[in-house]
Amino acid sequence: MQHYLKFTTFPLIALAVMHAMMQGGAWMYTGIAALVFVVALGDILLPDDRSEPRMEGEFFLNLMLWLTLPILMWVTLCFTWAVAPVDVLGIDGFMKGVFGYDRLQLQADTTWYQWFFGALAGAFLFGAGGTNVGHELTHRTYSMRDMMLGRWMLAFTCDASFSIEHVYGHHKNLGTPADPATAQRGENVYGFVLKSTLGGYKSAWKLEKQRLAKFNQSVWNPVHSRMMRGNLMSLSLFATSFVIGGWVGVVMFWIMSAGGKTLLEIVNYMEHYGIVRRPEDKVEPRHSWNTNASVSTALLYALTRHSHHHAEADQEYWNLRSYRHAPMLPTGYLGTILLALVPPLYKKVMTPLLNHWDETFATPEEKKLAIEASLKSGMKGLKSAQLGQNGGHNMNRAAA
């Protein structure tokens, strides 16, 4: 039973945090506090979750995913309504009578910077909930229902195109220069977020254009184009935010949406940082950084078991294995995100891990690529760079 209950972590935390934050004032810090003290510290203090039970209650496990969409809708409604200058939809009475939320009192009790911290917590719910679950569901290309739900979840971060690029681009190209979502050694996370965002959208557009060309259809036609339909889905959410909260509501939604998208790209940055692969070689578990940190695994529906995900992309989250001998991140996802936000610290932490990857996981051909990547990175302490600097005989010995 506990293996089923752990996957209630996201909906329970999301609803509890939202209720606390909607009390206004200092309660707006609740979301950030929960992330740091519950998730990051929980990953450090609790033992890793390497359990691999046989789970057959698929309806319950899927229900935990499907609940994400109404949760995202609730987050959007609450925040855009709470900042609204006027009660356009006339729901003040309903929110106060049923949930005890008084919009005017909320506004009186809450400073702009408290609203900002609340929006950051909302961004985490958009990213950890919408993007993560949307990622899981849009891999299920065999289910129109799950694909549709997943794309709507991704639309909250203006990223329905992710369902195209990630499934048909990233999984094919990871670890190669052709993949915008693979961070190079020494690459700064802040520059990577912009590069991956633009590169991912461009790649998705190209893939969809190529698909539609086979049917003589235009990528600009929303009837046929998944790209244009995804854009319109996100636009409809901005329009809804405007109806509920005016331009202030639009700004609030934009902060949560952009923040959630940024969170995704930071996770992309971590998941394959510095790993190299030849385009002609099969994607294997060693081409992804893995972690079995307990809270991250439960909260993110085992996204953390990334090595197995890339080995078998069609596996549902409850079937992913721990792959305890795969390349491992230094801690859980949130802790690694915090490290990545301080580039010098992140490079220092990842240097010995990259050295271990080069020595333990890289094939002879990949050792050569690793030497080139390490030399280009300018990172100090990478042994493969030292081998490259020492001359061709050392390079050949590294590849042996």
Coordinates of C-alpha atoms in Angstrom, one line a residue:
M1 CA 0.0 0.0 0.0
Q2 CA 2.8 2.5 0.8
H3 CA 4.1 2.2 -2.7
Y4 CA 0.8 3.5 -4.0
L5 CA 0.4 6.2 -1.3
K6 CA 3.8 7.7 -2.1
F7 CA 2.5 8.8 -5.4
T8 CA -0.2 10.9 -3.8
T9 CA 2.6 13.3 -2.7
F10 CA 2.2 15.9 -5.5
P11 CA -1.6 16.4 -5.3
L12 CA -1.6 16.4 -1.5
I13 CA 1.3 18.9 -1.2
A14 CA -0.1 21.0 -4.1
L15 CA -3.5 21.4 -2.5
A16 CA -2.2 21.9 1.0
V17 CA 0.3 24.6 -0.1
M18 CA -2.3 26.4 -2.2
H19 CA -4.7 26.5 0.8
A20 CA -2.0 27.9 3.0
M21 CA -0.8 30.5 0.5
M22 CA -4.4 31.7 -0.1
Q23 CA -4.4 32.9 3.5
G24 CA -2.2 35.8 2.2
G25 CA 0.6 37.6 3.9
A26 CA 3.5 35.6 5.2
W27 CA 1.6 32.4 4.3
M28 CA 2.8 33.1 0.7
Y29 CA 6.2 31.8 1.7
T30 CA 4.7 28.4 2.5
G31 CA 5.3 27.0 -1.0
I32 CA 9.0 27.9 -1.1
A33 CA 9.5 26.7 2.5
A34 CA 7.8 23.3 1.7
L35 CA 10.2 22.9 -1.3
V36 CA 13.3 23.5 0.7
F37 CA 12.4 21.8 4.0
V38 CA 10.2 19.0 2.8
V39 CA 11.7 18.1 -0.6
A40 CA 15.3 19.1 -0.6
L41 CA 16.0 18.2 3.0
G42 CA 13.9 15.1 2.7
D43 CA 16.0 13.8 -0.1
I44 CA 19.1 14.3 2.0
L45 CA 17.9 12.9 5.2
L46 CA 15.8 9.9 4.0
P47 CA 17.4 6.8 2.5
D48 CA 17.1 6.3 -1.3
D49 CA 14.1 4.6 -2.6
R50 CA 15.3 1.6 -4.6
S51 CA 12.1 -0.4 -4.3
E52 CA 10.8 -2.0 -7.4
P53 CA 7.4 -3.5 -6.5
R54 CA 5.0 -5.0 -8.9
M55 CA 2.1 -2.5 -9.1
E56 CA -1.2 -3.5 -10.7
G57 CA -3.6 -0.8 -9.5
E58 CA -3.2 1.1 -12.8
F59 CA -6.4 3.2 -12.5
F60 CA -5.3 4.7 -9.2
L61 CA -1.8 5.3 -10.5
N62 CA -3.2 7.0 -13.6
L63 CA -5.7 9.0 -11.5
M64 CA -2.9 10.6 -9.7
L65 CA -1.7 11.9 -13.1
W66 CA -5.1 13.0 -14.3
L67 CA -5.8 15.0 -11.2
T68 CA -2.9 17.3 -12.2
L69 CA -5.0 19.2 -14.8
P70 CA -7.8 20.3 -12.4
I71 CA -5.1 21.2 -9.8
L72 CA -3.4 23.5 -12.4
M73 CA -6.8 25.0 -13.2
W74 CA -7.3 25.6 -9.5
V75 CA -3.9 27.2 -9.1
T76 CA -4.6 29.5 -12.0
L77 CA -8.1 30.4 -10.8
C78 CA -7.0 31.2 -7.2
F79 CA -4.0 33.3 -8.1
T80 CA -5.6 35.3 -11.0
W81 CA -8.7 35.9 -8.9
A82 CA -6.8 36.9 -5.8
V83 CA -4.9 39.6 -7.6
A84 CA -7.9 40.9 -9.6
P85 CA -8.7 44.6 -9.1
V86 CA -12.4 43.8 -9.3
D87 CA -14.6 40.7 -9.0
V88 CA -15.4 40.4 -12.7
L89 CA -16.9 36.9 -12.5
G90 CA -18.8 37.6 -9.3
I91 CA -17.3 34.7 -7.4
D92 CA -16.2 36.5 -4.3
G93 CA -19.1 35.2 -2.4
F94 CA -18.5 31.6 -3.5
M95 CA -14.8 31.7 -2.6
K96 CA -15.5 33.3 0.7
G97 CA -18.4 31.1 1.6
V98 CA -16.9 27.7 0.6
F99 CA -13.2 28.2 1.1
G100 CA -13.0 31.2 3.4
Y101 CA -11.0 33.2 0.9
D102 CA -11.6 37.0 1.0
R103 CA -10.1 38.6 -2.0
L104 CA -10.0 42.1 -0.6
Q105 CA -8.5 41.0 2.7
L106 CA -5.9 38.9 0.8
Q107 CA -4.9 42.0 -1.1
A108 CA -4.7 44.1 2.0
D109 CA -2.6 41.5 3.9
T110 CA -0.1 40.7 1.1
T111 CA 2.8 42.8 -0.2
W112 CA 4.0 42.7 -3.8
Y113 CA 7.1 40.6 -2.9
Q114 CA 4.9 38.1 -1.0
W115 CA 2.8 37.8 -4.1
F116 CA 6.0 37.2 -6.1
F117 CA 7.1 34.4 -3.8
G118 CA 3.6 32.9 -4.1
A119 CA 3.9 33.1 -7.9
L120 CA 7.2 31.3 -7.7
A121 CA 5.6 28.5 -5.7
G122 CA 2.8 28.4 -8.4
A123 CA 5.5 28.1 -11.0
F124 CA 6.9 25.1 -9.3
L125 CA 3.4 23.5 -9.3
F126 CA 3.2 24.3 -13.0
G127 CA 6.6 22.7 -13.7
A128 CA 6.6 19.8 -11.2
G129 CA 3.0 19.1 -11.9
G130 CA 2.1 20.2 -15.4
T131 CA 5.3 19.8 -17.3
N132 CA 6.4 16.6 -15.5
V133 CA 3.0 14.8 -15.8
G134 CA 2.5 16.2 -19.3
H135 CA 5.8 14.6 -20.2
E136 CA 4.7 11.3 -18.8
L137 CA 1.3 11.4 -20.7
T138 CA 2.6 12.6 -24.1
H139 CA 4.9 9.6 -24.2
R140 CA 1.7 7.5 -24.4
T141 CA 1.3 8.0 -28.2
Y142 CA -1.1 5.0 -28.1
S143 CA -3.7 6.9 -26.0
M144 CA -5.5 9.9 -27.5
R145 CA -6.9 10.7 -24.1
D146 CA -3.6 10.8 -22.3
M147 CA -2.0 12.8 -25.2
M148 CA -4.7 15.4 -25.0
L149 CA -4.5 15.7 -21.3
G150 CA -0.7 15.9 -21.4
R151 CA -0.7 18.6 -24.0
W152 CA -3.1 20.7 -22.0
M153 CA -0.9 20.4 -19.0
L154 CA 2.1 21.5 -21.1
A155 CA 0.1 24.4 -22.4
F156 CA 0.2 26.0 -18.9
T157 CA 3.9 26.6 -19.5
C158 CA 3.4 27.6 -23.2
D159 CA 5.2 24.3 -24.0
A160 CA 2.8 22.0 -25.9
S161 CA 5.5 21.8 -28.5
F162 CA 7.5 19.8 -26.0
S163 CA 5.3 16.8 -26.7
I164 CA 6.8 16.9 -30.3
E165 CA 10.4 17.8 -29.7
H166 CA 10.9 15.7 -26.6
V167 CA 9.4 12.5 -27.9
Y168 CA 10.7 12.6 -31.5
G169 CA 13.8 14.8 -31.1
H170 CA 15.4 14.6 -27.7
H171 CA 15.0 10.9 -27.2
K172 CA 16.7 10.4 -30.6
N173 CA 19.5 13.0 -30.3
L174 CA 20.4 13.2 -26.6
G175 CA 24.1 13.5 -25.8
T176 CA 24.8 14.8 -29.3
P177 CA 25.3 18.4 -30.6
A178 CA 21.9 18.0 -32.4
D179 CA 20.1 18.0 -29.1
P180 CA 19.3 21.5 -27.7
A181 CA 18.3 19.9 -24.4
T182 CA 21.7 18.3 -23.7
A183 CA 23.9 20.7 -21.7
Q184 CA 27.6 20.8 -22.7
R185 CA 30.4 20.5 -20.2
G186 CA 31.1 23.9 -18.7
E187 CA 27.8 25.4 -20.1
N188 CA 26.1 28.0 -17.8
V189 CA 22.6 27.1 -16.8
Y190 CA 21.3 30.6 -17.5
G191 CA 22.5 30.6 -21.1
F192 CA 21.3 27.0 -21.5
V193 CA 17.7 27.8 -20.5
L194 CA 17.4 30.3 -23.3
K195 CA 19.3 28.1 -25.8
S196 CA 17.2 25.0 -25.0
T197 CA 13.9 27.0 -25.1
L198 CA 14.5 28.5 -28.5
G199 CA 16.2 25.4 -29.9
G200 CA 13.5 23.1 -28.7
Y201 CA 10.7 25.2 -30.2
K202 CA 12.6 25.5 -33.5
S203 CA 13.2 21.7 -33.6
A204 CA 9.5 21.0 -32.8
W205 CA 8.4 23.3 -35.6
K206 CA 10.8 21.6 -38.0
L207 CA 9.6 18.1 -37.1
E208 CA 5.9 19.1 -37.4
K209 CA 6.5 20.9 -40.7
Q210 CA 8.2 17.7 -42.0
R211 CA 5.3 15.5 -40.8
L212 CA 2.7 17.7 -42.4
A213 CA 4.6 18.1 -45.7
K214 CA 3.9 14.3 -46.3
F215 CA 0.1 15.2 -46.4
N216 CA 0.5 18.5 -48.2
Q217 CA -0.6 20.4 -45.2
S218 CA 0.7 23.7 -43.7
V219 CA 2.3 23.9 -40.3
W220 CA 0.5 27.3 -39.9
N221 CA -3.0 25.6 -40.2
P222 CA -4.3 24.9 -36.7
V223 CA -6.7 22.3 -38.0
H224 CA -3.7 20.0 -38.8
S225 CA -0.8 21.6 -37.0
R226 CA -0.1 20.5 -33.5
M227 CA 2.3 23.5 -33.1
M228 CA -0.4 26.0 -33.9
R229 CA -3.0 24.2 -31.8
G230 CA -0.6 24.2 -28.9
N231 CA 0.0 27.9 -29.3
L232 CA -3.7 28.5 -29.3
M233 CA -4.2 26.4 -26.2
S234 CA -1.7 28.5 -24.3
L235 CA -3.2 31.7 -25.6
S236 CA -6.6 30.6 -24.4
L237 CA -5.2 30.3 -20.8
F238 CA -3.8 33.8 -21.0
A239 CA -7.2 35.0 -22.2
T240 CA -8.9 33.2 -19.3
S241 CA -6.4 34.8 -16.9
F242 CA -7.4 38.2 -18.3
V243 CA -11.1 37.5 -17.9
I244 CA -10.6 36.5 -14.3
G245 CA -8.0 39.0 -13.1
G246 CA -7.4 41.6 -15.8
W247 CA -3.9 42.5 -16.8
V248 CA -2.7 41.9 -13.3
G249 CA -4.0 38.3 -13.6
V250 CA -2.2 38.0 -16.9
V251 CA 1.1 39.1 -15.3
M252 CA 0.6 36.6 -12.5
F253 CA -0.1 33.8 -14.9
W254 CA 2.9 34.7 -17.0
I255 CA 5.2 34.6 -14.0
M256 CA 4.0 31.1 -13.1
S257 CA 4.1 30.0 -16.8
A258 CA 7.6 31.3 -17.5
G259 CA 8.8 30.0 -14.1
G260 CA 7.5 26.5 -14.8
K261 CA 9.1 26.5 -18.2
T262 CA 12.4 27.6 -16.7
L263 CA 12.2 24.8 -14.1
L264 CA 11.8 22.3 -17.0
E265 CA 14.9 23.6 -18.7
I266 CA 16.9 23.5 -15.5
V267 CA 15.9 19.9 -15.1
N268 CA 16.9 19.3 -18.8
Y269 CA 20.2 20.9 -17.9
M270 CA 20.8 18.4 -15.1
E271 CA 19.6 15.2 -16.6
H272 CA 22.3 14.9 -19.3
Y273 CA 24.9 17.5 -18.3
G274 CA 28.2 16.8 -20.0
I275 CA 27.3 13.4 -21.3
V276 CA 28.4 12.5 -24.8
R277 CA 27.2 10.0 -27.4
R278 CA 27.7 9.3 -31.0
P279 CA 24.6 9.8 -33.1
E280 CA 24.8 6.3 -34.5
D281 CA 25.0 4.6 -31.1
K282 CA 21.9 3.4 -29.2
V283 CA 20.7 5.5 -26.3
E284 CA 21.5 3.5 -23.1
P285 CA 21.0 4.1 -19.4
R286 CA 24.5 5.4 -19.0
H287 CA 23.5 8.5 -21.1
S288 CA 21.4 10.0 -18.3
W289 CA 22.0 11.1 -14.8
N290 CA 19.9 9.2 -12.4
T291 CA 18.8 9.5 -8.7
N292 CA 16.7 7.4 -6.4
A293 CA 16.2 10.2 -3.8
S294 CA 13.0 9.3 -1.9
V295 CA 11.0 12.5 -1.9
S296 CA 11.9 13.5 -5.5
T297 CA 11.0 10.1 -6.7
A298 CA 7.6 10.2 -5.1
L299 CA 6.8 13.9 -5.9
L300 CA 7.9 13.7 -9.5
Y301 CA 6.3 10.3 -10.3
A302 CA 9.7 8.6 -10.7
L303 CA 11.0 11.0 -13.3
T304 CA 14.2 10.8 -11.3
R305 CA 14.7 7.2 -12.6
H306 CA 15.8 8.9 -15.8
S307 CA 18.2 6.2 -16.9
H308 CA 15.4 3.6 -17.3
H309 CA 13.1 6.2 -18.9
H310 CA 15.6 6.7 -21.7
A311 CA 16.3 3.1 -22.0
E312 CA 12.5 2.3 -22.4
A313 CA 10.6 5.5 -23.1
D314 CA 7.2 3.8 -23.3
Q315 CA 7.3 2.5 -19.7
E316 CA 4.8 3.9 -17.3
Y317 CA 6.3 5.7 -14.3
W318 CA 5.4 2.9 -11.8
N319 CA 7.4 0.4 -13.9
L320 CA 10.6 2.4 -13.9
R321 CA 13.5 0.6 -12.2
S322 CA 16.1 2.2 -9.9
Y323 CA 19.1 1.4 -12.1
R324 CA 21.3 1.8 -9.0
H325 CA 24.5 1.3 -11.1
A326 CA 23.7 4.1 -13.5
P327 CA 25.4 7.5 -13.4
M328 CA 24.1 9.3 -10.3
L329 CA 23.3 13.0 -9.5
P330 CA 24.8 14.3 -6.3
T331 CA 21.4 14.6 -4.6
G332 CA 17.7 14.7 -5.4
Y333 CA 16.2 16.9 -8.1
L334 CA 15.5 20.0 -6.1
G335 CA 18.9 19.9 -4.4
T336 CA 20.6 19.6 -7.7
I337 CA 18.5 22.5 -9.1
L338 CA 19.7 24.7 -6.3
L339 CA 23.3 23.7 -7.0
A340 CA 22.8 24.4 -10.8
L341 CA 21.7 28.0 -9.9
V342 CA 25.3 28.6 -8.6
P343 CA 27.4 27.7 -11.7
P344 CA 30.8 27.7 -10.0
L345 CA 29.5 25.4 -7.3
Y346 CA 27.8 23.1 -9.8
K347 CA 30.9 22.7 -11.9
K348 CA 32.9 21.8 -8.8
V349 CA 30.4 19.2 -7.7
M350 CA 30.0 17.7 -11.2
T351 CA 33.7 17.6 -12.1
P352 CA 34.4 14.3 -10.2
L353 CA 31.1 12.8 -11.4
L354 CA 32.1 13.6 -15.0
N355 CA 35.5 12.0 -14.4
H356 CA 33.8 8.9 -13.1
W357 CA 31.5 8.8 -16.1
D358 CA 34.4 9.1 -18.5
E359 CA 36.4 6.4 -16.8
T360 CA 33.5 4.0 -16.0
F361 CA 30.7 4.5 -18.5
A362 CA 32.1 5.9 -21.7
T363 CA 32.9 3.6 -24.6
P364 CA 36.3 4.0 -26.4
E365 CA 34.7 6.2 -29.0
E366 CA 32.9 8.3 -26.3
K367 CA 36.2 8.8 -24.5
K368 CA 37.5 10.6 -27.5
L369 CA 34.4 12.8 -27.6
A370 CA 34.8 13.4 -23.8
I371 CA 38.3 14.6 -24.3
E372 CA 37.2 17.1 -27.0
A373 CA 34.2 18.2 -24.8
S374 CA 36.4 18.6 -21.7
L375 CA 39.1 20.6 -23.6
K376 CA 36.4 22.9 -25.1
S377 CA 34.7 23.4 -21.7
G378 CA 37.6 25.0 -20.0
M379 CA 36.6 23.3 -16.7
K380 CA 39.4 22.6 -14.3
G381 CA 39.9 19.1 -12.9
L382 CA 38.6 17.1 -15.8
K383 CA 41.0 14.2 -16.3
S384 CA 40.0 13.8 -19.9
A385 CA 41.1 17.4 -20.7
Q386 CA 44.4 16.7 -19.0
L387 CA 44.9 13.6 -21.2
G388 CA 44.1 15.7 -24.3
Q389 CA 46.6 18.3 -23.3
N390 CA 49.3 15.7 -22.8
G391 CA 49.3 14.6 -26.4
G392 CA 47.9 12.1 -28.8
H393 CA 49.4 9.0 -27.2
N394 CA 47.5 9.8 -24.0
M395 CA 44.3 10.3 -26.0
N396 CA 44.7 7.0 -27.7
R397 CA 45.4 5.4 -24.3
A398 CA 42.2 7.0 -22.9
A399 CA 40.2 5.5 -25.7
A400 CA 41.7 2.0 -25.3

